[in-house]
Coordinates of N, CA and C in Angstrom, one line a residue:
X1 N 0.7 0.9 -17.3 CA 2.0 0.7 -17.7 C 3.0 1.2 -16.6
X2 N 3.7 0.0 -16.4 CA 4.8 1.3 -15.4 C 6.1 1.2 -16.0
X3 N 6.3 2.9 -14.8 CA 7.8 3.5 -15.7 C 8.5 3.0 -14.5
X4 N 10.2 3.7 -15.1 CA 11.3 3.8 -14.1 C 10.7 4.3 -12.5
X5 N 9.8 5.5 -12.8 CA 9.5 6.1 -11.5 C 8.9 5.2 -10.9
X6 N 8.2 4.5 -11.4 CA 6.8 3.9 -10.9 C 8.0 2.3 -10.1
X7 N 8.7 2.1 -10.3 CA 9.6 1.2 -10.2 C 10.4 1.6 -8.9
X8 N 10.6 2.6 -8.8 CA 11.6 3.3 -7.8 C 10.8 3.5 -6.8
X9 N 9.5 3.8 -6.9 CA 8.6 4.1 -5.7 C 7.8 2.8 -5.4
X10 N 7.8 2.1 -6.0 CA 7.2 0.4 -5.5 C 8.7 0.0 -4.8
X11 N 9.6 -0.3 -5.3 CA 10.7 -0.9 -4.4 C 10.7 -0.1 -2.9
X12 N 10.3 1.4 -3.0 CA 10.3 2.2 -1.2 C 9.2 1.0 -0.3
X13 N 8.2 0.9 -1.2 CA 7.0 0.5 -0.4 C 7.1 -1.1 -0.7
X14 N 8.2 -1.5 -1.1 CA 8.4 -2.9 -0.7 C 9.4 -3.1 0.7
X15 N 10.4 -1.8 0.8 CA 11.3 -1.8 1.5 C 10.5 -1.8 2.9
X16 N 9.4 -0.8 2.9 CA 8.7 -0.4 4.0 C 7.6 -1.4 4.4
X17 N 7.1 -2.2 3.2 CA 7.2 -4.0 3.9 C 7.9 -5.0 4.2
X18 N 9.3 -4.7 3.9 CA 9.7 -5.9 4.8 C 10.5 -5.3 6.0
X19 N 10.2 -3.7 6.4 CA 10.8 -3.7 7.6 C 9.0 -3.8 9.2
X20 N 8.5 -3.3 8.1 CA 7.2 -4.4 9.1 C 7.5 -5.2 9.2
X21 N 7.5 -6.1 8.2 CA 7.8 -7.6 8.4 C 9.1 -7.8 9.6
X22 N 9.8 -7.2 9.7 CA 11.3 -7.4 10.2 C 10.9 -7.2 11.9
X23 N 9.7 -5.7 12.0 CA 9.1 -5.5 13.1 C 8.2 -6.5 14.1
X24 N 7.9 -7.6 13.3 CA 7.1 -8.9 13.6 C 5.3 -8.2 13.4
X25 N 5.1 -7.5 12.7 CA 4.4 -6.7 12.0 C 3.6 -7.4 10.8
X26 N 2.6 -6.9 9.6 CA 2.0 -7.5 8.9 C 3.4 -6.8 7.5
X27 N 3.5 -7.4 6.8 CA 4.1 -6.3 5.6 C 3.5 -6.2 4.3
X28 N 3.4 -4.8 4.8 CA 2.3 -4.0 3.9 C 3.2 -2.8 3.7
X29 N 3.4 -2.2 2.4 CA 4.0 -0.9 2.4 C 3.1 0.2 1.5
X30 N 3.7 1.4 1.7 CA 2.9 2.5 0.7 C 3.9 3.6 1.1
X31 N 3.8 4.2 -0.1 CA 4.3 5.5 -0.8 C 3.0 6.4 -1.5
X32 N 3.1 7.9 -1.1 CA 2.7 8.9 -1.8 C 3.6 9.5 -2.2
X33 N 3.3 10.1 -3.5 CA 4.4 10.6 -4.8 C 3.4 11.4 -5.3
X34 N 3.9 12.5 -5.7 CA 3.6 14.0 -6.7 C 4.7 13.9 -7.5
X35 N 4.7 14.1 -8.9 CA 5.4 14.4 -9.8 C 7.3 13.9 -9.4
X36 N 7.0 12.5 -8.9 CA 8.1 12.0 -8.8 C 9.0 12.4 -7.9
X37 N 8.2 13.0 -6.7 CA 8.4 13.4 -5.6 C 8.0 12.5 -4.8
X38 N 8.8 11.8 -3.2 CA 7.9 11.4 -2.4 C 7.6 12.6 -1.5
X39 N 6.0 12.1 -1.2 CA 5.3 12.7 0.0 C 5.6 12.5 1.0
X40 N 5.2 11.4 1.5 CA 5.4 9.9 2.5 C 5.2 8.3 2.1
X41 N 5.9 7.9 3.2 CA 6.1 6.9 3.0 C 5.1 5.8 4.2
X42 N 5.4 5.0 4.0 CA 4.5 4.1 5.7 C 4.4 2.4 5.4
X43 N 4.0 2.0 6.3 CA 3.8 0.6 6.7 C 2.9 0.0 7.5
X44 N 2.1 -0.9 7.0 CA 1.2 -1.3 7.7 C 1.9 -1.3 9.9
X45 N 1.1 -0.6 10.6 CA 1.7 -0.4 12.1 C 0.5 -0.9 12.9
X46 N -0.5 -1.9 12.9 CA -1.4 -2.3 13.7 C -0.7 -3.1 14.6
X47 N 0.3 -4.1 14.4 CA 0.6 -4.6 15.6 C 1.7 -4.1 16.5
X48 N 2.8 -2.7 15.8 CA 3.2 -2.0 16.7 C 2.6 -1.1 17.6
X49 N 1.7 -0.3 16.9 CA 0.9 0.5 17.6 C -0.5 0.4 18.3
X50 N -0.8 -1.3 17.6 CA -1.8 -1.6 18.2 C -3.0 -0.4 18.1
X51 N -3.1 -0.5 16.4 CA -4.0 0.2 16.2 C -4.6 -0.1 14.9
X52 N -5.8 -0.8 14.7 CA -6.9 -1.0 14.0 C -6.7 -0.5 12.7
X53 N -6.3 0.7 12.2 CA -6.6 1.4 11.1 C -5.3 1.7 10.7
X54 N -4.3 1.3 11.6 CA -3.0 1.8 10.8 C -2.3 1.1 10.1
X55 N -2.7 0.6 8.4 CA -2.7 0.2 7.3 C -1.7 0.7 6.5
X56 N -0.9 -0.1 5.8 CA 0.4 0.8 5.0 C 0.0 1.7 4.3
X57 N -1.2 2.4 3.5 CA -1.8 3.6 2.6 C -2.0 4.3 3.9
X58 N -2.9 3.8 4.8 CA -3.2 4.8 6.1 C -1.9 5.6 6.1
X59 N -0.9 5.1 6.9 CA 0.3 5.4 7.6 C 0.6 6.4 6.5
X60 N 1.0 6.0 5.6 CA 2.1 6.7 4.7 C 0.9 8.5 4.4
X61 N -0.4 8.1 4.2 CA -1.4 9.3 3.8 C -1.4 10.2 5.4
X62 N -0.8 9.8 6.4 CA -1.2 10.4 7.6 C 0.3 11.2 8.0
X63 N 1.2 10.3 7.1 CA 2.6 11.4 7.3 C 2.7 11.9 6.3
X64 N 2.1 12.0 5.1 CA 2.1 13.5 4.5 C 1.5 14.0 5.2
X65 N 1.0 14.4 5.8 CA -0.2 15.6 6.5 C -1.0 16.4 5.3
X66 N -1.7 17.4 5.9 CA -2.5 17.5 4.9 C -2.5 17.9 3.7
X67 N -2.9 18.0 2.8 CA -3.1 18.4 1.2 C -4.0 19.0 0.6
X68 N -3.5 20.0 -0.7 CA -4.7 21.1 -0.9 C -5.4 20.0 -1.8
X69 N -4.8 18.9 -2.5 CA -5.5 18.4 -3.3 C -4.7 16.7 -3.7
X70 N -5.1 16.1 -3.3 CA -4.3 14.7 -3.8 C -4.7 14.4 -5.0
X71 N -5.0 15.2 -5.9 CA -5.6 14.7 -7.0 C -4.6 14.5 -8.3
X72 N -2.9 15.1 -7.9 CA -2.0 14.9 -8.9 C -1.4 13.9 -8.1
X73 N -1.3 12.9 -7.5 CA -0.5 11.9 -6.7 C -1.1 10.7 -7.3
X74 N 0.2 9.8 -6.9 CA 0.2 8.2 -6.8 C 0.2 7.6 -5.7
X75 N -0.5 6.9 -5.5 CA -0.1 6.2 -4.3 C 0.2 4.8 -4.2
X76 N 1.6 4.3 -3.9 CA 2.1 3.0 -4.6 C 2.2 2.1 -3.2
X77 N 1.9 0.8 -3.2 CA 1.2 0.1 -2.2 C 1.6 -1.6 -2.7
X78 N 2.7 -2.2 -1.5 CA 3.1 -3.6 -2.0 C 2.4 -4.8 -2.3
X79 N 0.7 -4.2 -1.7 CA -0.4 -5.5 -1.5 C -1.6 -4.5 -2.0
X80 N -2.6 -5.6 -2.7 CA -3.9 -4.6 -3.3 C -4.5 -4.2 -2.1
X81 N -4.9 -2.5 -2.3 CA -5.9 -1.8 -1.1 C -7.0 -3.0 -0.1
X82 N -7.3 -2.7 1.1 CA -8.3 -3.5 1.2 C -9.6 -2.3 0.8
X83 N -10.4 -2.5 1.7 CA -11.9 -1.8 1.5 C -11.2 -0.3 2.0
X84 N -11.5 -1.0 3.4 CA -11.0 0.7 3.9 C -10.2 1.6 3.0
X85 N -9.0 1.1 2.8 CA -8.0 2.0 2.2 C -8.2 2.0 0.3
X86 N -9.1 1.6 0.4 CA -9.7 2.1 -1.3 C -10.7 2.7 -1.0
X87 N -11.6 2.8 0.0 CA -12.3 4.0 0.2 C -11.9 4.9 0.3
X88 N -10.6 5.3 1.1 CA -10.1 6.5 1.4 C -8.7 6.9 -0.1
X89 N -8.5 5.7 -0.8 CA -7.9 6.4 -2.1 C -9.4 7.1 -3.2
X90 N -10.6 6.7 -2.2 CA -11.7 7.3 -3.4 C -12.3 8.5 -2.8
X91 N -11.8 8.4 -1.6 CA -12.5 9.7 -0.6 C -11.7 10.6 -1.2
X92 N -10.6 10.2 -0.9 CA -9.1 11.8 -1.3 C -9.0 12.3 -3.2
X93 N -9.6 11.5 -3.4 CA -9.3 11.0 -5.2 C -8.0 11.1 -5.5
X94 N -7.7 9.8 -4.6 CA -6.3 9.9 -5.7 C -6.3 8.9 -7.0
X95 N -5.7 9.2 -7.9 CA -6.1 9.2 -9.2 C -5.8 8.0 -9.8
X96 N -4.2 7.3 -9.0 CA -4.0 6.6 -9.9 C -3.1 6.0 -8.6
X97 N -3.1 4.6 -8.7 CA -2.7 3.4 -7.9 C -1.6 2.2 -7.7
X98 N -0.3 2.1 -8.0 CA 0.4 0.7 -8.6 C 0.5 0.4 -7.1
X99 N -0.1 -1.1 -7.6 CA -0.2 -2.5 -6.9 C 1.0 -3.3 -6.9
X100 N 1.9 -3.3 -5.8 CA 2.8 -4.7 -5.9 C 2.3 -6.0 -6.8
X101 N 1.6 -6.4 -5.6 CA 0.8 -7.6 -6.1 C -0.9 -7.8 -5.5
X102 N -1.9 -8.4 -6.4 CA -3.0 -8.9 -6.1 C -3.0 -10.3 -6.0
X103 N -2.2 -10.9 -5.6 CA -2.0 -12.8 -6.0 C -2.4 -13.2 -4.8
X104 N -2.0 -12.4 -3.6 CA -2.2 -13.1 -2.2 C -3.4 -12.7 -1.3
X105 N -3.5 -11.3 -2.0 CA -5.2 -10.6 -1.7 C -4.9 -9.6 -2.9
X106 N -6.8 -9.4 -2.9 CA -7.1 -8.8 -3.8 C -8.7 -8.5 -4.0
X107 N -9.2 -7.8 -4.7 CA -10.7 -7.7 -5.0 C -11.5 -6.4 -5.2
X108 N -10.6 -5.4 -4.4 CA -10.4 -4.0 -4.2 C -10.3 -3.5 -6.2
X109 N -9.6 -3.9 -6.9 CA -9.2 -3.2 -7.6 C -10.4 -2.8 -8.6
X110 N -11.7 -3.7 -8.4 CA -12.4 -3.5 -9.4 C -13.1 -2.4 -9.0
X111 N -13.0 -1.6 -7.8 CA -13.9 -0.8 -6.7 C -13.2 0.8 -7.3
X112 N -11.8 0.0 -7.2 CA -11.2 1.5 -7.6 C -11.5 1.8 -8.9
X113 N -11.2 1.0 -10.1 CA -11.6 1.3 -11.1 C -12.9 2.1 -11.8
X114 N -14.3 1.5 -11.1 CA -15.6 2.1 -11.1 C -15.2 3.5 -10.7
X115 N -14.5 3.6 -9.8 CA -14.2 5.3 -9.0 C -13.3 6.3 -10.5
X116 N -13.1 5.6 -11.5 CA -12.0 6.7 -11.7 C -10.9 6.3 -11.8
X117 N -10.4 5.4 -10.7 CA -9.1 5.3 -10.0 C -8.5 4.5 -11.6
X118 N -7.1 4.8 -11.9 CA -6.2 4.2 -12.5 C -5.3 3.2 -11.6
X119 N -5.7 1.9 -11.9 CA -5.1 1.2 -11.2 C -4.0 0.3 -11.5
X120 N -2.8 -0.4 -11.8 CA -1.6 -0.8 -12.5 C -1.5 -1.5 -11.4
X121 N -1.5 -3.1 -11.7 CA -0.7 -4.1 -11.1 C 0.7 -4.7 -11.3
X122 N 1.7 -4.5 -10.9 CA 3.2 -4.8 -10.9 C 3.5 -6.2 -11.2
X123 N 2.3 -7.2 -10.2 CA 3.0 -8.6 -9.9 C 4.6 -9.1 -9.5
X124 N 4.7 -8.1 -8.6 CA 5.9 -7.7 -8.1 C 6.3 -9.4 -7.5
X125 N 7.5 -9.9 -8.1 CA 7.4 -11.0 -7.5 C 8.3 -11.0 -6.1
X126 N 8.6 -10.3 -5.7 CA 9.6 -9.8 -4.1 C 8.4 -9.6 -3.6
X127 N 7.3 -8.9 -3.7 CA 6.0 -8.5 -2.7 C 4.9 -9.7 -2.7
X128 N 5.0 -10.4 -3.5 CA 4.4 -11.5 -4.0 C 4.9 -12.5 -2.8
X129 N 6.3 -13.0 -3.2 CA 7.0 -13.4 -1.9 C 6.6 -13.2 -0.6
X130 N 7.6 -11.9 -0.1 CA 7.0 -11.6 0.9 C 5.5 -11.8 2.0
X131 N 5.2 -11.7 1.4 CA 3.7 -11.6 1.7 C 3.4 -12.8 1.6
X132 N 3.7 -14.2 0.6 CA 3.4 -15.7 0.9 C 4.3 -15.9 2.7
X133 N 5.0 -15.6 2.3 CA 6.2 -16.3 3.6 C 5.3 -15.5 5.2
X134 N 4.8 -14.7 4.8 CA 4.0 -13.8 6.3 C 3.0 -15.0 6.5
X135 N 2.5 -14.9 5.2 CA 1.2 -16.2 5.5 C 1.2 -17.0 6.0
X136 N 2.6 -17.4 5.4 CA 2.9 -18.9 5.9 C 3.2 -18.9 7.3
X137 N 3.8 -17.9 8.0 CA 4.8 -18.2 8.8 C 3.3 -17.4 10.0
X138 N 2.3 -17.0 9.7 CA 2.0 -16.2 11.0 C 0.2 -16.0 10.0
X139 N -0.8 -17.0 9.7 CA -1.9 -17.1 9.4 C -2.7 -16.7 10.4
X140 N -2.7 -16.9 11.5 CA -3.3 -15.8 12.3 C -3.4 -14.6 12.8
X141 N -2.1 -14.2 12.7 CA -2.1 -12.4 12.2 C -2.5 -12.2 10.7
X142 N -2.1 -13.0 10.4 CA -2.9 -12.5 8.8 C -4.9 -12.5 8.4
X143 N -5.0 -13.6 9.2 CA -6.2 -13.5 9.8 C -7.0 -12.3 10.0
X144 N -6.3 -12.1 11.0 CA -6.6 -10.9 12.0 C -6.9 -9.6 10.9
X145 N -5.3 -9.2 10.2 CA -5.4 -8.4 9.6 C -6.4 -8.2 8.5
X146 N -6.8 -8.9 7.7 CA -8.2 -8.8 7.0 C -9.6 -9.3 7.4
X147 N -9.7 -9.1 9.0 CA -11.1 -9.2 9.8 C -11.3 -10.5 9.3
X148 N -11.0 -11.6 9.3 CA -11.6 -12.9 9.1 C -11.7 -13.9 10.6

């Protein structure tokens, strides 16, 4: 079910995909949130930083810095986790998950589920968007970006 909150922290982590996107970047966003607080925020940065792992959950989980316990957090994310970054929402246990959208990828969510994980898909149709138009316009970085 999502709330107003849950709504206010998906629009950060749509905003934080389309300024990747804007970066000539993949657009991927994420938000970490405690009690309606943000932690951090981030964006997929593999093709600024030219770095393999830096995934919109990555980014945003690496500028909170550390935590005694992510286990009261959300972590809200404009595209469904891939492997990696559902591993590491299952490594950290964070507990509970809202998905922009699964329409453009997806497959992850059934992984989180088995874990525990509370998972809420938005079908955000702005992240839905977005993310067709990346496709379209740059299938080869998108390629890239999910190791195919």
């Amino acid at each position: 079910m999502m709330t107003e909150e849950d709504r206010r922290f998906l629009r950060i982590a749509y905003d934080e995909a389309q300024a990747g996107f804007d970066e000539g970047g993949c657009p991927i966003g994420s938000v970490l949130a405690r009690g309606g607080e943000e932690l951090a925020r981030g964006r997929n940065q593999r093709v600024q930083r030219g770095d393999p792992i830096a995934h919109g959950e990555m980014d945003a989980l690496r500028k909170a810095g550390r935590q005694k316990t992510y286990r009261d957090t959300t972590l809200y994310t404009s595209l469904s986790p891939c492997m990696m970054c559902a591993g590491t929402i299952v490594q950290f246990a964070i507990p509970r998950v809202v998905i922009g959208e699964a329409v453009n990828f997806g497959g992850n969510e059934g992984f989180l589920r088995q874990h525990g994980v509370e998972v809420v898909i938005a079908d955000d149709p702005d992240c839905i968007a977005l993310m067709n138009r990346f496709i379209a316009e740059k299938p080869a970085l998108w390629a890239e970006d999910i190791a195919e």
